[in-house]
Every structure is written in C-alpha cells, then in structure tokens.
GROMACS .gro file of C-alpha atoms in nm:
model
  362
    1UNK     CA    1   0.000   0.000   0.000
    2UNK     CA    2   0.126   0.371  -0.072
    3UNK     CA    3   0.203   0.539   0.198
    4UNK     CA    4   0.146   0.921   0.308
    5UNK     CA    5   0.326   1.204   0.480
    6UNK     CA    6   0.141   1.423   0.711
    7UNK     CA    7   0.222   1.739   0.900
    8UNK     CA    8   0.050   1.797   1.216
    9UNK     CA    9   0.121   2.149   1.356
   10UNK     CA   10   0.306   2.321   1.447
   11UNK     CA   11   0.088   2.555   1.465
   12UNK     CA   12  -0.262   2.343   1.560
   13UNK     CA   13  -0.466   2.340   1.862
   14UNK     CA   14  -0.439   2.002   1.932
   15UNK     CA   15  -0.049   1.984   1.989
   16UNK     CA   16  -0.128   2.218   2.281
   17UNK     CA   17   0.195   2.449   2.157
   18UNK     CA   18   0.389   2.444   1.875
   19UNK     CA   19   0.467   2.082   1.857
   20UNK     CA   20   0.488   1.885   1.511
   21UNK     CA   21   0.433   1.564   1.445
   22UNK     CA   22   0.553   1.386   1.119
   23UNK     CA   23   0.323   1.127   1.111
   24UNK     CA   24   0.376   0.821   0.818
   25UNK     CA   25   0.030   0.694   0.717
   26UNK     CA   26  -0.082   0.391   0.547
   27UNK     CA   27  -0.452   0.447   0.486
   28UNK     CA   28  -0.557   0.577   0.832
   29UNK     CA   29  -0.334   0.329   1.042
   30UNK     CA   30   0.010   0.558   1.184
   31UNK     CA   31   0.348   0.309   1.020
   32UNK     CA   32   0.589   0.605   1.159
   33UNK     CA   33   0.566   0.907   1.436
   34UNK     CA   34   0.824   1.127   1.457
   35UNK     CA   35   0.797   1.441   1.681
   36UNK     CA   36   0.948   1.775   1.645
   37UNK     CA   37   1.041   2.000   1.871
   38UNK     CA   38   1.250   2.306   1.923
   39UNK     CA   39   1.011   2.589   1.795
   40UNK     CA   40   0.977   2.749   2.122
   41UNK     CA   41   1.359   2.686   2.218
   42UNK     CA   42   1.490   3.060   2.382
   43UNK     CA   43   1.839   2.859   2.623
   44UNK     CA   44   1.703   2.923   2.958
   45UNK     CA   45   1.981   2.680   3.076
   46UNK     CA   46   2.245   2.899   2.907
   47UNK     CA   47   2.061   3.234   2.977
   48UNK     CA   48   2.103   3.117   3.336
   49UNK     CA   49   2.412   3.106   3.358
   50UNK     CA   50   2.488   3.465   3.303
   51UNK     CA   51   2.266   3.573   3.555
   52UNK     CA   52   2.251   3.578   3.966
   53UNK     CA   53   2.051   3.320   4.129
   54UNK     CA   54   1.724   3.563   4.242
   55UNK     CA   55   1.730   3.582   3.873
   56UNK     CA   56   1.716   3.275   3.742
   57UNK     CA   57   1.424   3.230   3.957
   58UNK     CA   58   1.244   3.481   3.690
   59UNK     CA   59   1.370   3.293   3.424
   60UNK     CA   60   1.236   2.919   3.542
   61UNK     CA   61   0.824   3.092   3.528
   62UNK     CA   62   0.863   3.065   3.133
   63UNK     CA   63   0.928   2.663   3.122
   64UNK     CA   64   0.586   2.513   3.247
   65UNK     CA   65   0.392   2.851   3.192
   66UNK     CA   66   0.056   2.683   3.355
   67UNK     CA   67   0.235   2.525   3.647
   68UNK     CA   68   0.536   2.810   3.747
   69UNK     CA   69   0.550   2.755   4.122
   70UNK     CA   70   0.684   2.388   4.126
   71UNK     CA   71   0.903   2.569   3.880
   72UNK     CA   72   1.033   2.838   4.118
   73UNK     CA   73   1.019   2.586   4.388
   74UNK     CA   74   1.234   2.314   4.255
   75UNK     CA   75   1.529   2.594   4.153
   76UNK     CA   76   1.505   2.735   4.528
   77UNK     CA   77   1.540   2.396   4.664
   78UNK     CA   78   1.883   2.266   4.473
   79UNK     CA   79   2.016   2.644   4.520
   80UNK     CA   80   1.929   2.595   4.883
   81UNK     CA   81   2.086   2.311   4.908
   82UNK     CA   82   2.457   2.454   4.772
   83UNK     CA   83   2.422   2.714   4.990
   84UNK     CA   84   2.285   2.567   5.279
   85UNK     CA   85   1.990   2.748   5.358
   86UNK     CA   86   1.728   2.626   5.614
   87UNK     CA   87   1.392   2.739   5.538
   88UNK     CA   88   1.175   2.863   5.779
   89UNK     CA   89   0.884   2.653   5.886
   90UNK     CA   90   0.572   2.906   5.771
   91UNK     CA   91   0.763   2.974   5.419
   92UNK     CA   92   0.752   2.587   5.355
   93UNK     CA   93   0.384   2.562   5.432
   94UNK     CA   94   0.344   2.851   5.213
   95UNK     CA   95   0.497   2.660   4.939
   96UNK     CA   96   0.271   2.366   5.017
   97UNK     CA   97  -0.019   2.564   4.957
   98UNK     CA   98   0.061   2.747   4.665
   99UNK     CA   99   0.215   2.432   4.469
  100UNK     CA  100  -0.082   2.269   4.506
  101UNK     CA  101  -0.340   2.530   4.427
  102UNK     CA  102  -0.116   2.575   4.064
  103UNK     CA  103  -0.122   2.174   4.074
  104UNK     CA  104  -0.534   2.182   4.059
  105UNK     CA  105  -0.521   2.541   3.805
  106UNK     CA  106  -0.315   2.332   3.584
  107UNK     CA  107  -0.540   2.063   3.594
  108UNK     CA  108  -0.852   2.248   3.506
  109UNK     CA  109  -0.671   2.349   3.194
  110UNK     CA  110  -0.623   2.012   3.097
  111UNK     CA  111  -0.926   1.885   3.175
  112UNK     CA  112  -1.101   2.219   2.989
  113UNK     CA  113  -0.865   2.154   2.650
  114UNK     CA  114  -0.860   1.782   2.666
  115UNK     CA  115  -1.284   1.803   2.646
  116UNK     CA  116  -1.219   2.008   2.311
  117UNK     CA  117  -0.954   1.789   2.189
  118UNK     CA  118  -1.217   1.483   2.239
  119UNK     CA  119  -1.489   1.737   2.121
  120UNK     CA  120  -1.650   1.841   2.458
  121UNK     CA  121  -1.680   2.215   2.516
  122UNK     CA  122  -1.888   2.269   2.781
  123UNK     CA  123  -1.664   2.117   3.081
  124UNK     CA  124  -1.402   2.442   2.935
  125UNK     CA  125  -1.647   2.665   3.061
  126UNK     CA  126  -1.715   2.547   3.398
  127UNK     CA  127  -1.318   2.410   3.452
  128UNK     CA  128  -1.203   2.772   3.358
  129UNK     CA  129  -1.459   2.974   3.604
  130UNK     CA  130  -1.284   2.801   3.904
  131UNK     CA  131  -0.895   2.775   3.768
  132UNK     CA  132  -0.971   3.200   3.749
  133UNK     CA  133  -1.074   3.186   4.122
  134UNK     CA  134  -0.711   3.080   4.210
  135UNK     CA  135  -0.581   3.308   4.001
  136UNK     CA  136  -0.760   3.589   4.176
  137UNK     CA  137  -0.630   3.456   4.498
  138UNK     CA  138  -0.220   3.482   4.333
  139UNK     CA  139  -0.326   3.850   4.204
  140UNK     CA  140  -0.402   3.949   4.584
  141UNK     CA  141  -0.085   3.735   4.658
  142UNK     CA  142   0.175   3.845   4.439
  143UNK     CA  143   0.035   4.054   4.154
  144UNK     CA  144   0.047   3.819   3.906
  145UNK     CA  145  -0.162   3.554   3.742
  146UNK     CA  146   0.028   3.376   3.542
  147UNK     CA  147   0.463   3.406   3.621
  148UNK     CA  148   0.380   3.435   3.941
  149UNK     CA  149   0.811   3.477   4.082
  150UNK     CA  150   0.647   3.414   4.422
  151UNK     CA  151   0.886   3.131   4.583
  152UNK     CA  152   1.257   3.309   4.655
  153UNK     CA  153   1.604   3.181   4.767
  154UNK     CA  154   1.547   3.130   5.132
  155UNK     CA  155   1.142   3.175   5.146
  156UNK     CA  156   0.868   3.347   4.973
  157UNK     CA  157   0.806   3.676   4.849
  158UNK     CA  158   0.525   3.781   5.051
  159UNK     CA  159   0.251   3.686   5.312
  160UNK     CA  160  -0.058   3.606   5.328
  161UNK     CA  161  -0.334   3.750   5.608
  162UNK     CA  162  -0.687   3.614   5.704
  163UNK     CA  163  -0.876   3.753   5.457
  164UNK     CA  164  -0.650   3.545   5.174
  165UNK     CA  165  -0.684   3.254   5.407
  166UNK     CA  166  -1.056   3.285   5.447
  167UNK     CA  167  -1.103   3.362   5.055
  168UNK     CA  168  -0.914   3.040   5.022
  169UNK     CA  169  -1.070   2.835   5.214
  170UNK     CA  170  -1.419   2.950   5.054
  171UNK     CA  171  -1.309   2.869   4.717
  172UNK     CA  172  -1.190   2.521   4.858
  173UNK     CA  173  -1.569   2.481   4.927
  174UNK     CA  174  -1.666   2.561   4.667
  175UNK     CA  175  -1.426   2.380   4.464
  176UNK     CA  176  -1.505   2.041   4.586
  177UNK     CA  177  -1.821   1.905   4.463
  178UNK     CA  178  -1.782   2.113   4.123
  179UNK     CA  179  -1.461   1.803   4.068
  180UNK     CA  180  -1.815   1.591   4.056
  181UNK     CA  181  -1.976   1.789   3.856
  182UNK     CA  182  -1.671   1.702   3.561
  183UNK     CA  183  -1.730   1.354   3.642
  184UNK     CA  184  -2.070   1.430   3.519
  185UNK     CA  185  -2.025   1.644   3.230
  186UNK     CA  186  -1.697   1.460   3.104
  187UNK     CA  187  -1.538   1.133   3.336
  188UNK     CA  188  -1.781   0.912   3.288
  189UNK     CA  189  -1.969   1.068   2.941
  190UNK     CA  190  -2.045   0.776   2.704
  191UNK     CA  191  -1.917   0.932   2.395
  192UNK     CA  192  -1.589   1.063   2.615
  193UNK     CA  193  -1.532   0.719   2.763
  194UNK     CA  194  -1.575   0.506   2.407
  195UNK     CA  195  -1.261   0.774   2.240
  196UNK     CA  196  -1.091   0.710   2.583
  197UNK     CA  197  -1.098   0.399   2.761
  198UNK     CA  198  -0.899   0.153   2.538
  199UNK     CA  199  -0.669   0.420   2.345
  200UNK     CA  200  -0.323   0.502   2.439
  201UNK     CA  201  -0.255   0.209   2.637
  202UNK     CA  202   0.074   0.202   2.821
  203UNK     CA  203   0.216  -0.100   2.994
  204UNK     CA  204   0.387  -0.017   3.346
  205UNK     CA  205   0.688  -0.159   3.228
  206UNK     CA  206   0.676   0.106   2.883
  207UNK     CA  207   0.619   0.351   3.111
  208UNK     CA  208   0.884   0.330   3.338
  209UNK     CA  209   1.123   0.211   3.070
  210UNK     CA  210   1.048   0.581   2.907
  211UNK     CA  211   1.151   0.720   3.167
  212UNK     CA  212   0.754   0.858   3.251
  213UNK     CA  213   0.612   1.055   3.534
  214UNK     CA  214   0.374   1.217   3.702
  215UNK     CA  215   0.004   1.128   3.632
  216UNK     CA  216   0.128   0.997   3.288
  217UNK     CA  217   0.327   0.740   3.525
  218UNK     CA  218   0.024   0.687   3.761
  219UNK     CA  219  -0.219   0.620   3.509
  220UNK     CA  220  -0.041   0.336   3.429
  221UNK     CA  221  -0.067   0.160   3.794
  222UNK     CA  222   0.301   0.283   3.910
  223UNK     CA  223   0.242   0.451   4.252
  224UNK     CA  224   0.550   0.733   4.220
  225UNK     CA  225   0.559   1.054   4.329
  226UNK     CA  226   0.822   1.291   4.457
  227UNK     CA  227   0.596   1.407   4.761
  228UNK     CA  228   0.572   1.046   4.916
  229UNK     CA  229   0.935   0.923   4.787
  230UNK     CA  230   1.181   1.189   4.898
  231UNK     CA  231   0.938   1.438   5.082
  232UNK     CA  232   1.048   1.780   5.081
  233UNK     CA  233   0.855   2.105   5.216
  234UNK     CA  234   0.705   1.910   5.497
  235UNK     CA  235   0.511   1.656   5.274
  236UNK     CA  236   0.586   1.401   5.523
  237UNK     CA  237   0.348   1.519   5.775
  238UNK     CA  238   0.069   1.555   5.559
  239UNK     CA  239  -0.205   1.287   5.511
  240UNK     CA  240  -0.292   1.240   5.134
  241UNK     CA  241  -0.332   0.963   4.857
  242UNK     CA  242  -0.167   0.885   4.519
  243UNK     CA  243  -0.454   0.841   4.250
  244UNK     CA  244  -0.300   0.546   4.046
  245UNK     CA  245  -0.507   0.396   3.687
  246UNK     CA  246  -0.516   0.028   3.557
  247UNK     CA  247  -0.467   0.005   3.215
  248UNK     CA  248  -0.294   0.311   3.136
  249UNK     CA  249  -0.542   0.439   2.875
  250UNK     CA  250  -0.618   0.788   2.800
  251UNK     CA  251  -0.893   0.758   3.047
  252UNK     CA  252  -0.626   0.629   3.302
  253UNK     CA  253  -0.407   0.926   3.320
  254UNK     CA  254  -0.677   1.177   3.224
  255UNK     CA  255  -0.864   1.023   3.573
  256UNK     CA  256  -0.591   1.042   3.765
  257UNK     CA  257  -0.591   1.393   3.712
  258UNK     CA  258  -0.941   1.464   3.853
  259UNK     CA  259  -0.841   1.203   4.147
  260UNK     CA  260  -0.509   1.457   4.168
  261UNK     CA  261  -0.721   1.769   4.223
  262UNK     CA  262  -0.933   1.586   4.536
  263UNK     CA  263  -0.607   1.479   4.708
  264UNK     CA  264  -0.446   1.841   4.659
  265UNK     CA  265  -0.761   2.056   4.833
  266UNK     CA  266  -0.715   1.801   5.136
  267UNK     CA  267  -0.324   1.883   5.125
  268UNK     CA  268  -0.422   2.289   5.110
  269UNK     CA  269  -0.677   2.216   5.386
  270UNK     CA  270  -0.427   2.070   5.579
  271UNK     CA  271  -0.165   2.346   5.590
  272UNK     CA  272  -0.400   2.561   5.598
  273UNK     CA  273  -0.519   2.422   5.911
  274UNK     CA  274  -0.165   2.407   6.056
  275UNK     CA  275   0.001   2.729   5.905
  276UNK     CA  276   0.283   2.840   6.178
  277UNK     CA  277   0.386   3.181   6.319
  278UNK     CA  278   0.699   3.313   6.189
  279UNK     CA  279   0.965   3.425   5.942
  280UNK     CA  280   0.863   3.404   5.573
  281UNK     CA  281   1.250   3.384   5.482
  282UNK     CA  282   1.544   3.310   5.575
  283UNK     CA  283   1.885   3.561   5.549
  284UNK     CA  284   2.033   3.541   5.214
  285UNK     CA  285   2.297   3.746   5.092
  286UNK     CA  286   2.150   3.948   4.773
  287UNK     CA  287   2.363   3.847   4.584
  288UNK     CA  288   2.481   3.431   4.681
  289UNK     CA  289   2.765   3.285   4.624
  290UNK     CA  290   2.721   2.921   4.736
  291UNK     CA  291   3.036   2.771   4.750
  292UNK     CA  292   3.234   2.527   4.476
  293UNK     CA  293   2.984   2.209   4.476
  294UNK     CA  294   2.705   2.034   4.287
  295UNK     CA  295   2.290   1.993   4.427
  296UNK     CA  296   2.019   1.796   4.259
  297UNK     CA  297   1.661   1.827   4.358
  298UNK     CA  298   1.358   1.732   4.247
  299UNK     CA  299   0.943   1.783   4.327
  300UNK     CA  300   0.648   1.620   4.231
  301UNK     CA  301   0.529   1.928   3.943
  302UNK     CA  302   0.206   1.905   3.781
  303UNK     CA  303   0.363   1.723   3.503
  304UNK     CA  304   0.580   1.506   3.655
  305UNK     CA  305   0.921   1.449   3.820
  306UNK     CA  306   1.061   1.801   3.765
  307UNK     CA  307   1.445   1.816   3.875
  308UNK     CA  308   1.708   2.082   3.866
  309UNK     CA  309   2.053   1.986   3.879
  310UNK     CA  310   2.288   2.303   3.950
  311UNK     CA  311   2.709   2.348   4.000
  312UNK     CA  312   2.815   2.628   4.132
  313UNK     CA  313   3.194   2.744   4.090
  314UNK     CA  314   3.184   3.026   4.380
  315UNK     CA  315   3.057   3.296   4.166
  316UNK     CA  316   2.746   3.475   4.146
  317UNK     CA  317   2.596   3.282   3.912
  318UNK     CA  318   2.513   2.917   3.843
  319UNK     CA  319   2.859   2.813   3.629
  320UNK     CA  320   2.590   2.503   3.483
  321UNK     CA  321   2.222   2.401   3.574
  322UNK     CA  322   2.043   2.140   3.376
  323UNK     CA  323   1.636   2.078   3.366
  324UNK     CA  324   1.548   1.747   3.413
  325UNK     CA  325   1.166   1.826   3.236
  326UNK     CA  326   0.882   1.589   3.246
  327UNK     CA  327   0.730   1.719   2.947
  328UNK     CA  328   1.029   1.641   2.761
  329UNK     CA  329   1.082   1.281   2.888
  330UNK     CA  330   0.665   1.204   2.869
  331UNK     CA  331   0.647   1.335   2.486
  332UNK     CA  332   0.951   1.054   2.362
  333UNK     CA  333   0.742   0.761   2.462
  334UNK     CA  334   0.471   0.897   2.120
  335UNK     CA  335   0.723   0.759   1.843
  336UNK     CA  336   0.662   0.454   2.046
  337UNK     CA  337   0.300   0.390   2.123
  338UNK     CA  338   0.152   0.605   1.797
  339UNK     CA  339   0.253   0.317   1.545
  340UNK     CA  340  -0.014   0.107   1.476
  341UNK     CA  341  -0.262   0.328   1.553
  342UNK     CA  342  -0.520   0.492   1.345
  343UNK     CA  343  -0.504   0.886   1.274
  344UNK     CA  344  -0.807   0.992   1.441
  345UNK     CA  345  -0.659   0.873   1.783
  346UNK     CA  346  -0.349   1.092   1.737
  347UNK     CA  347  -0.550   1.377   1.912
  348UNK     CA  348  -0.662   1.174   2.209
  349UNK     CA  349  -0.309   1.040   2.309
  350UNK     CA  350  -0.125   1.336   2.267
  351UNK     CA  351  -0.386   1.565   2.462
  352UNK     CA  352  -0.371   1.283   2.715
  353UNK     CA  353   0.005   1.381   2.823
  354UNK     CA  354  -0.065   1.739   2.902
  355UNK     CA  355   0.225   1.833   2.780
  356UNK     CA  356   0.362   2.228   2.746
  357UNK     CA  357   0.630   2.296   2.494
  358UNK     CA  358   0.770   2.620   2.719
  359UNK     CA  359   0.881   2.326   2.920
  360UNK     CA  360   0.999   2.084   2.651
  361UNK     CA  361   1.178   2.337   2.399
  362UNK     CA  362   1.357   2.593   2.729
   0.00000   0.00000   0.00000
C-alpha cells in the first residue's frame, strides 16, 4: 500500500503548543511518528548562567507557563541546598499551599482543553470559572496571574493574612463538589469514555522504561511521586493519597488527574489548618555565592518528576544548571505507542500527556 506524509502542527490546537508531528500513514493506520520539537527553544539553561541566582528564579516561570511555582520551587530547593539554607517553617507551608493550588489550576486546563480535543466544550467553561478563582487569589498574593516569581532563595516573596486565608478556604468549598460535577459532564460521558478507555494504552513496564512521570506514570498503575518518595517542604506530615489507573489508557491518566485535584484541596486544607507563626525567609545574601559544589533536587510538578541539577563554581551565578523536564521525557514515549494506531486517535493520546512545549523546547 502507498504510503502518506502528514504534518501535524506546528501551529494546531491540538499539539497544545507548537509541537509537530511527522506522522507516516498507510490508509488511516500511523506506520511512523516522529515528533518535532524546538520551535519554542529561547536557552534558559544557558541564559542562566549569566545571571545571579534571584534571577534565574524569573527565568524558570517561562518553562511550564501553567504550572510556574513547582518551577520556582524546585530551583530554590537545589540552590538551597549549595548554599545551605534552612527554610523557615511558615515559608515551607506557604509553598505547600501554593504548589498545590497551581497543581489543581493546571489541571482544570487540561481537563477544559482535553474536552475540546475529544470534542467536549462545555466542561471548558465550567473548569475555567474556578482555575480564574485561584488566580484571583495569586493577584491578591503576588500581583500576578500567570509568572507568578512568588517562591525566593530562602522563602517566599510575601505573606498572606486572614482575609486570603478565608477567601481560600471559601473557594476550597466551593471547589469540591464542582470536581463531581466534571465527572458528570466529562469522566464518565459515554461518547468521552468510548474515544478514551482503550486508546493510548501504556504497559507499566513502557512507562517506566520511558523514563515517565507524574500522572502519565500513575495512570499506568506505578504509585510514584516525589511528595511520598523523597518528601520535601514538609510533605511528610501531611495525610494524602496517590490516584493510580489500571490500564494506562487515556482515560487512566486523564482520571488520575481529577483524582489529583481531590487529594491536593485536602493537602491545602491541611496546611491551611496548621500554618505556623513566623519568618517568611530566611537571610540570604543578595547576591549568593554558594560555595564550589554540585545539588540535585527534584518535586512532584504538575507534570511530573521536575528536577534541577545546578554546579556552582563560587561565583554569582550558576557556572551550569540542567532541567530534568517531564514534558520532555513524557512526549519521547509517542514515536513509540503512535505506530499502529489509526489517525483519528493521534489527538486523544497526545492531549492525554498534558504536555507544554515552554517546558519541553527551554
């Protein structure tokens, strides 16, 4: 049988960025998938090396765009850790809270684009209307709504008082039987479940062989995550589940997702509940110098395993720092698990890795 070359993207609303895909057709069953990436490439590793350490900070809100605290938190942590710095108790509950709030406002926007992607509008609506109630609450925080900059060497940028805390804990509320409501309008929809269910599959053995992680890991029945693993922030002491799937489907990680977004209010509830007295930073020279030395760390981001591994060579900025992104590592495993398939599913198993090319291309 002849066989056909397709372009998809990279400018189409189903690669979620500016992804392409070469895709190799023989009538409508996929023979080769090759993705391309680099179209949103600007060297934030490089960039960062020219810069202080408070700055790179700036500079780590551009890779996952819809997720930047985990971002901001993950650099803090491995600078921290080269020079040393011991974090006071209310900045790391602070952290908590905000990581997960962006952990359930980067959901919504999944679950919002993945119903269009699968031909579902409505559930965009209502998903959107509550991921803009957290982004009121890091307006009031820290002015911004998107790079938020918010988690600092040492601490956090700013507090928050009781009427942020009450305003939280009303949207919280609010928040938790509208995750039933998407198990209404989309989770367990007929037409959403039959484009779903069996498509995508990933064995656990594929998955951890590509190196996956995050919900894209869970949703094939590997229980992983940074926040139970190597706890950092105080994750220890706070009583939540990991959502895992079965068959690793599109259905599997897109419901471990929803499962994600139950687990995080209790973990916001929590800290909430607990939030101590004190210093929202600890003393940091301006501009650090850690001394000669290497750091790796790592936290469970809304995509994934996100690490930062950083050497320092006494000067005032990072002499090399390398991303280890989840976006990047989840999007491989497509060459992989696309062959065989038929073109109409394309859509449905790359929307299913929630993947953001800020993150991928750096």
């Amino acid at each position: 049988m002849d066989t056909m070359f397709v372009n998809l993207g990279p400018q189409h609303p189903s690669t979620h960025g500016v992804l392409r895909m070469g895709l190799t057709l023989a009538g409508e069953v996929i023979t080769k998938a090759v993705p391309d990436i680099g179209y949103l490439h600007r060297g934030t590793e490089k960039l960062m090396e020219a810069r202080s350490y408070a700055q790179c900070v700036v500079l780590t809100d551009r890779w996952d765009y819809c997720s930047a605290m985990p971002n901001n938190l993950a650099f803090c942590l491995s600078a921290e850790k080269l020079l040393g710095t011991q974090v006071p108790p209310r900045a790391q509950t602070l952290r908590v809270v905000m990581c997960e709030l962006n952990r359930i406002a980067s959901h919504l926007i999944f679950l919002g684009t993945y119903g269009i992607d699968i031909g579902a509008f409505t559930p965009f609506l209502y998903v959107f209307r509550e991921r803009e109630m957290i982004l009121d609450l890091y307006e009031a925080l820290c002015g911004a709504r998107l790079t938020y900059n918010y988690i600092r060497l040492g601490g956090v940028a700013s507090d928050v008082d009781a009427d942020w805390i009450s305003k939280c804990r009303e949207f919280l509320e609010f928040f938790k039987p509208r995750v039933d409501e998407y198990d209404t309008l989309l989770s367990f929809n007929p037409i959403f479940l039959a484009r779903t269910k069996e498509v995508g599959l990933i064995s656990q053995s594929a998955a951890v062989s590509w190196g996956l992680s995050g919900p894209n890991l869970r949703g094939s029945g590997v229980s992983y995550d940074v926040r139970k693993s190597e706890p950092y922030c105080g994750y220890e002491a706070y009583d939540f589940d990991v959502p895992v799937g079965e068959h690793g489907s599109c259905w599997d990680r897109y419901f471990c997702r929803v499962q994600e977004m139950r687990q995080s209010v209790r973990i916001v509830e929590q800290a909430l509940a607990k939030l101590p007295e004190g210093e929202l930073s600890a003393k940091v020279p301006k501009i650090p110098k850690p001394p000669p030395g290497e750091a790796y760390a790592h936290v469970e981001a809304s995509r994934g395993d996100l690490g930062i591994f950083l050497v320092s060579d006494g000067g005032a900025a990072p002499y090399r720092i390398h991303v280890r992104a989840p976006c990047f590592i989840n999007l491989a495993i497509l060459q992989d698990i696309l062959v065989g398939k038929k073109v109409a599913d394309v859509i449905a198993v790359l929307g299913s890795f929630d993947i953001v090319l800020g993150e991928v291309d750096r």
